[in-house]
Every structure is written in C-alpha cells, then in structure tokens.
Amino acid sequence: GSGSENRNCSKLLRTIQERNKEMAMKRYKLTICLLTVGATLIALPGRSAETKNNLPGDDIKEKYALVYSTDFEEGAHEWEPMDKENWSIVKSDEGQIYRLGSRSTYEPMVKSPRSRSVLKDIVVSDFVFEVKVKSRDKEDGAHQDMIVFFGYRGPTKFYYVHFGMKTDEKSNQIHLVNDEPRRPISKHTSKENPGTNWDDNWHQVKVIRKGALIQVFFDDMAKPCMSVEDETFLSGGFGIGSFNNFGDWDDVKIWGGE
C-alpha cells in the first residue's frame, strides 16, 4: 500500500541526492584541475614576458641566491674600512645608515680611491649588486663622487664604478685597478652620459656582472648608464666608498654564484 510507495519514494530521493553529491564532487575536482593547469601555463617561461616586465639582472636573481643583505640596523660588522675613523653607523629618519663622514687620509699603493669599506667573506662571479647612496660633499665640483667596488681581489686588484658629476677620463667611468694606477674601461661618451647629477636625495645603484659583461645602472633600473666587457677579474668581492668625497649608504643586496 501507501507505506511501500513511501519507502520507494524515499529510496529514490536518496539515490538522486547521492548522484547530485557525486556530480558536485566531479565538478569541484574539474574546477581545481582547470585552475592548476591555468596557473602552470601562466608560469611557463614562454609566458613570462606576457605577465611581467623583466628588468636587467632579474635572470641572475632567479638563478642565484641572495647571498648578502643589510639595512645596517644591526650595524656594519661585516664591513672592513681602510680608514675606520671615517666610517660610522648613524641614525636617520630612514633608520640606521652607514656613513663615510669625511675625506680619507689613506694612501693607496697605486692611484685609486682613498675611501673604501670592503665587505668581508662574500666572493662571487656572476652577480647583481644593489645599494642606495647619497652624496653629502658639495665642494668638489665636476669630480664630486661616490664609488662602488666589485671583483675585489685585494688593495691593488679590483674594479670600481666612479659616479662623478662630469664624465671625463677620470670621472664617471668604470675603472680597472690591476697593480697599477686606475684606468677607465667603460665605453660610453660624455654625450651619451654627461655625468651623475648628485643632489640631496637618495639614489639607487645597480651593478650586474654576467660573464665578461658588466652593466651599471643609476636610478633607472632598466637602462644601463655604463657598460663594458672585461675578463680581468671574473670573480671577487665588493665594497663602497669614494675617491675624495663622503656620503651615506643603505640597503645593500647581493645575488650571486660561482
């Protein structure tokens, strides 16, 4: 009678509900699968140019580890100045910074920058070296400068980038020091890069080394302001400083490997 019909209806209803649950689970699994495939396609190398604008050096950052980073909030214990009395940690509105406070009395063995603080125990070949810098010396005219060192093998073997107000054979160049007085090796002209326009603001510096190719960037991280190919020192350490002037440093980061 009616009791048998009710049981049949209840059984049919449970069957329909179970099938609906199965279909919902299948739709859920299909959705997850499609999302996973889509994320994989977006991440493929061939699609990277469509999803983001790569800057020079990003390939090195992806390939190698961040081997060093500091904002100087814990001091400058990893750094070794040639003239310790001129370097100090200073509190500022941006937090602690590393300050080269005055012109150095250090006399290098060959003609090369006087003020330098060298990072200890970090030696790489290919690299990206980034740092913020501010010049505080306004009395040196065309050759007012701040400097970054790389490929550092010792006091008379290294490269340095001289960010000077005016480009000439001594200023605003990539230089090589190899047991003899420094010499410019970069390939830009004064028309292409007339000089580094120092003011009272912080500026971003980036140096990239990839094999023999060396590229230098100042504020514009997409377009190099200096470049050269040179294989004299294919690996080495890092430093910061100045030839004759003084200023502040912050936010050092180095990616690199052998």
Short mmCIF file of C-alpha atoms in Angstrom, two decimals:
data_model
loop_
_atom_site.label_atom_id
_atom_site.label_comp_id
_atom_site.label_asym_id
_atom_site.label_seq_id
_atom_site.Cartn_x
_atom_site.Cartn_y
_atom_site.Cartn_z
CA GLY A 1 0.00 0.00 0.00
CA SER A 2 0.92 3.55 0.73
CA GLY A 3 3.72 2.54 3.14
CA SER A 4 5.50 0.60 0.38
CA GLU A 5 5.14 3.55 -2.00
CA ASN A 6 6.58 5.93 0.59
CA ARG A 7 9.61 3.69 1.12
CA ASN A 8 10.18 3.54 -2.64
CA CYS A 9 9.94 7.32 -2.91
CA SER A 10 12.39 7.78 -0.05
CA LYS A 11 14.82 5.35 -1.65
CA LEU A 12 14.55 7.15 -4.99
CA LEU A 13 15.12 10.51 -3.27
CA ARG A 14 18.25 9.26 -1.51
CA THR A 15 19.56 7.90 -4.85
CA ILE A 16 19.01 11.28 -6.52
CA GLN A 17 20.72 13.10 -3.63
CA GLU A 18 23.74 10.77 -3.76
CA ARG A 19 24.06 11.26 -7.52
CA ASN A 20 23.86 15.03 -7.06
CA LYS A 21 26.67 14.84 -4.49
CA GLU A 22 28.79 12.78 -6.90
CA MET A 23 28.18 15.26 -9.71
CA ALA A 24 29.05 18.20 -7.43
CA MET A 25 32.29 16.49 -6.38
CA LYS A 26 33.20 15.83 -10.02
CA ARG A 27 32.54 19.49 -10.90
CA TYR A 28 34.71 20.58 -7.93
CA LYS A 29 37.59 18.32 -8.98
CA LEU A 30 37.31 19.56 -12.58
CA THR A 31 37.44 23.19 -11.40
CA ILE A 32 40.57 22.52 -9.32
CA CYS A 33 42.19 20.75 -12.27
CA LEU A 34 41.47 23.66 -14.64
CA LEU A 35 42.83 26.20 -12.14
CA THR A 36 46.01 24.17 -11.71
CA VAL A 37 46.53 23.89 -15.48
CA GLY A 38 45.94 27.62 -15.89
CA ALA A 39 48.47 28.53 -13.19
CA THR A 40 51.01 26.19 -14.79
CA LEU A 41 50.56 27.81 -18.22
CA ILE A 42 50.99 31.30 -16.74
CA ALA A 43 54.24 30.23 -15.05
CA LEU A 44 55.78 28.76 -18.23
CA PRO A 45 58.94 30.61 -19.43
CA GLY A 46 57.33 31.37 -22.76
CA ARG A 47 54.57 33.28 -20.97
CA SER A 48 56.71 35.29 -18.55
CA ALA A 49 57.11 38.25 -20.89
CA GLU A 50 53.30 38.46 -21.12
CA THR A 51 52.77 38.56 -17.35
CA LYS A 52 55.59 40.81 -16.09
CA ASN A 53 58.23 43.25 -17.29
CA ASN A 54 61.63 41.75 -16.58
CA LEU A 55 64.43 44.14 -15.61
CA PRO A 56 68.11 43.54 -16.39
CA GLY A 57 69.54 41.24 -13.73
CA ASP A 58 66.24 39.51 -12.89
CA ASP A 59 67.52 36.31 -14.53
CA ILE A 60 70.51 36.29 -12.15
CA LYS A 61 68.22 36.92 -9.17
CA GLU A 62 66.13 33.91 -10.21
CA LYS A 63 69.15 31.68 -10.82
CA TYR A 64 71.24 32.54 -7.75
CA ALA A 65 70.56 33.04 -4.07
CA LEU A 66 70.52 36.35 -2.22
CA VAL A 67 73.96 35.92 -0.64
CA TYR A 68 74.02 39.17 1.33
CA SER A 69 71.55 41.79 2.51
CA THR A 70 71.75 44.56 5.11
CA ASP A 71 69.92 47.74 6.06
CA PHE A 72 72.60 48.44 8.71
CA GLU A 73 70.04 48.20 11.53
CA GLU A 74 72.34 45.61 13.15
CA GLY A 75 75.49 47.63 12.50
CA ALA A 76 78.29 47.18 9.96
CA HIS A 77 80.23 44.29 11.49
CA GLU A 78 80.68 42.56 8.10
CA TRP A 79 82.46 45.59 6.64
CA GLU A 80 86.16 46.44 6.86
CA PRO A 81 87.06 50.10 6.21
CA MET A 82 90.57 51.13 5.19
CA ASP A 83 90.13 54.24 7.37
CA LYS A 84 87.96 53.17 10.32
CA GLU A 85 87.86 56.61 11.92
CA ASN A 86 85.90 57.98 8.94
CA TRP A 87 83.12 55.35 8.90
CA SER A 88 80.23 55.03 11.37
CA ILE A 89 76.65 53.90 11.83
CA VAL A 90 74.31 56.90 12.06
CA LYS A 91 70.62 57.10 12.98
CA SER A 92 68.48 58.93 10.43
CA ASP A 93 64.82 59.42 9.52
CA GLU A 94 65.13 56.30 7.34
CA GLY A 95 66.66 54.21 10.16
CA GLN A 96 70.34 53.42 10.59
CA ILE A 97 72.70 54.17 7.71
CA TYR A 98 76.41 53.60 7.05
CA ARG A 99 78.19 56.94 6.78
CA LEU A 100 81.51 57.88 5.26
CA GLY A 101 81.88 61.04 7.30
CA SER A 102 84.95 62.81 5.92
CA ARG A 103 87.71 62.64 3.33
CA SER A 104 90.17 59.83 3.91
CA THR A 105 93.85 60.09 4.76
CA TYR A 106 94.51 56.54 3.49
CA GLU A 107 97.18 56.46 0.77
CA PRO A 108 96.73 53.52 -1.62
CA MET A 109 99.77 51.78 -3.08
CA VAL A 110 98.67 52.71 -6.61
CA LYS A 111 96.49 55.61 -7.77
CA SER A 112 92.96 54.53 -6.81
CA PRO A 113 90.11 55.53 -4.47
CA ARG A 114 91.18 56.50 -0.95
CA SER A 115 87.97 55.82 0.95
CA ARG A 116 86.76 52.24 0.84
CA SER A 117 84.94 49.83 3.09
CA VAL A 118 85.13 46.22 1.88
CA LEU A 119 82.53 43.55 2.56
CA LYS A 120 84.10 40.51 4.25
CA ASP A 121 83.82 36.90 3.05
CA ILE A 122 81.49 37.39 0.06
CA VAL A 123 83.10 36.34 -3.24
CA VAL A 124 81.05 35.57 -6.37
CA SER A 125 81.35 35.59 -10.15
CA ASP A 126 78.02 36.47 -11.84
CA PHE A 127 76.05 38.84 -9.62
CA VAL A 128 73.57 41.65 -9.09
CA PHE A 129 74.80 44.26 -6.59
CA GLU A 130 72.26 46.85 -5.41
CA VAL A 131 72.73 49.71 -2.93
CA LYS A 132 71.26 53.12 -2.05
CA VAL A 133 73.66 56.07 -1.87
CA LYS A 134 73.59 59.77 -1.05
CA SER A 135 76.45 62.23 -1.65
CA ARG A 136 77.00 64.77 1.15
CA ASP A 137 80.05 66.63 -0.20
CA LYS A 138 79.23 69.65 -2.38
CA GLU A 139 82.69 71.20 -2.62
CA ASP A 140 84.43 69.09 -5.24
CA GLY A 141 82.75 70.36 -8.38
CA ALA A 142 82.97 68.22 -11.51
CA HIS A 143 84.61 65.26 -9.74
CA GLN A 144 82.25 65.03 -6.75
CA ASP A 145 81.85 61.28 -6.49
CA MET A 146 80.65 58.15 -4.75
CA ILE A 147 82.02 54.71 -5.65
CA VAL A 148 81.12 51.02 -5.61
CA PHE A 149 83.76 48.28 -5.85
CA PHE A 150 83.40 44.78 -7.27
CA GLY A 151 85.67 41.96 -8.42
CA TYR A 152 87.71 42.94 -5.35
CA ARG A 153 90.82 40.72 -5.01
CA GLY A 154 92.89 42.99 -2.77
CA PRO A 155 94.02 46.61 -2.28
CA THR A 156 95.53 46.80 -5.79
CA LYS A 157 93.29 44.42 -7.75
CA PHE A 158 89.63 45.37 -8.36
CA TYR A 159 87.08 47.19 -10.46
CA TYR A 160 85.21 50.27 -9.31
CA VAL A 161 82.44 52.48 -10.67
CA HIS A 162 83.12 56.19 -10.22
CA PHE A 163 79.83 58.09 -10.16
CA GLY A 164 81.17 61.58 -10.85
CA MET A 165 79.40 64.84 -11.65
CA LYS A 166 81.13 65.15 -15.03
CA THR A 167 82.22 62.44 -17.46
CA ASP A 168 85.89 62.53 -18.48
CA GLU A 169 88.81 60.08 -18.46
CA LYS A 170 88.94 60.14 -14.65
CA SER A 171 85.32 60.70 -13.66
CA ASN A 172 82.01 58.88 -14.12
CA GLN A 173 83.58 55.73 -15.51
CA ILE A 174 84.08 52.03 -14.80
CA HIS A 175 87.75 51.73 -13.80
CA LEU A 176 90.16 48.81 -13.52
CA VAL A 177 92.95 48.67 -10.92
CA ASN A 178 95.42 45.85 -11.56
CA ASP A 179 98.67 46.55 -9.68
CA GLU A 180 98.95 49.88 -11.50
CA PRO A 181 97.14 53.24 -11.45
CA ARG A 182 93.44 53.07 -12.25
CA ARG A 183 92.36 53.35 -15.85
CA PRO A 184 88.88 53.82 -17.35
CA ILE A 185 87.49 50.87 -19.30
CA SER A 186 83.83 51.81 -19.88
CA LYS A 187 82.65 52.58 -23.39
CA HIS A 188 80.23 55.50 -23.04
CA THR A 189 80.93 59.06 -24.21
CA SER A 190 80.26 62.32 -22.37
CA LYS A 191 77.42 62.95 -24.82
CA GLU A 192 75.78 59.61 -24.01
CA ASN A 193 76.29 60.04 -20.27
CA PRO A 194 77.36 63.58 -19.30
CA GLY A 195 77.64 62.82 -15.59
CA THR A 196 75.98 61.83 -12.33
CA ASN A 197 73.67 64.57 -11.11
CA TRP A 198 74.26 64.49 -7.36
CA ASP A 199 71.73 66.29 -5.18
CA ASP A 200 70.46 65.93 -1.59
CA ASN A 201 68.39 62.82 -2.32
CA TRP A 202 68.99 59.08 -2.07
CA HIS A 203 69.81 57.32 -5.34
CA GLN A 204 69.56 53.67 -6.35
CA VAL A 205 72.60 51.92 -7.85
CA LYS A 206 72.73 48.52 -9.52
CA VAL A 207 75.75 46.70 -10.97
CA ILE A 208 75.31 43.48 -12.98
CA ARG A 209 78.08 41.03 -13.87
CA LYS A 210 77.27 38.21 -16.31
CA GLY A 211 80.37 36.55 -17.70
CA ALA A 212 82.50 39.28 -19.24
CA LEU A 213 79.63 41.77 -19.45
CA ILE A 214 79.45 44.49 -16.79
CA GLN A 215 76.46 46.87 -16.68
CA VAL A 216 75.89 49.82 -14.33
CA PHE A 217 72.54 51.46 -13.53
CA PHE A 218 71.79 54.70 -11.68
CA ASP A 219 68.15 55.36 -10.67
CA ASP A 220 66.84 53.94 -13.98
CA MET A 221 67.00 50.19 -13.34
CA ALA A 222 66.02 49.32 -16.92
CA LYS A 223 68.70 51.22 -18.87
CA PRO A 224 72.45 50.98 -18.13
CA CYS A 225 74.37 54.24 -17.86
CA MET A 226 77.76 52.48 -18.25
CA SER A 227 78.86 49.12 -19.61
CA VAL A 228 81.91 47.17 -20.73
CA GLU A 229 83.08 43.64 -21.44
CA ASP A 230 86.20 42.68 -19.48
CA GLU A 231 87.55 39.38 -18.14
CA THR A 232 90.45 40.58 -15.95
CA PHE A 233 88.74 39.56 -12.69
CA LEU A 234 85.81 37.20 -13.27
CA SER A 235 85.12 36.86 -9.54
CA GLY A 236 85.79 38.82 -6.39
CA GLY A 237 84.32 40.78 -3.51
CA PHE A 238 82.51 44.09 -3.01
CA GLY A 239 82.98 47.48 -1.40
CA ILE A 240 81.67 51.03 -1.18
CA GLY A 241 83.40 54.39 -0.77
CA SER A 242 84.65 57.46 -2.59
CA PHE A 243 87.78 58.82 -4.24
CA ASN A 244 87.90 62.14 -2.39
CA ASN A 245 84.41 62.78 -1.00
CA PHE A 246 81.92 61.46 1.53
CA GLY A 247 78.29 60.36 1.86
CA ASP A 248 75.80 57.79 3.09
CA TRP A 249 74.94 54.17 2.22
CA ASP A 250 71.96 51.92 2.90
CA ASP A 251 70.06 48.80 1.79
CA VAL A 252 72.81 46.65 0.28
CA LYS A 253 71.74 43.48 -1.54
CA ILE A 254 73.85 40.97 -3.49
CA TRP A 255 72.66 38.00 -5.51
CA GLY A 256 75.38 35.80 -6.97
CA GLY A 257 77.12 32.49 -7.52
CA GLU A 258 80.23 30.87 -8.91
#
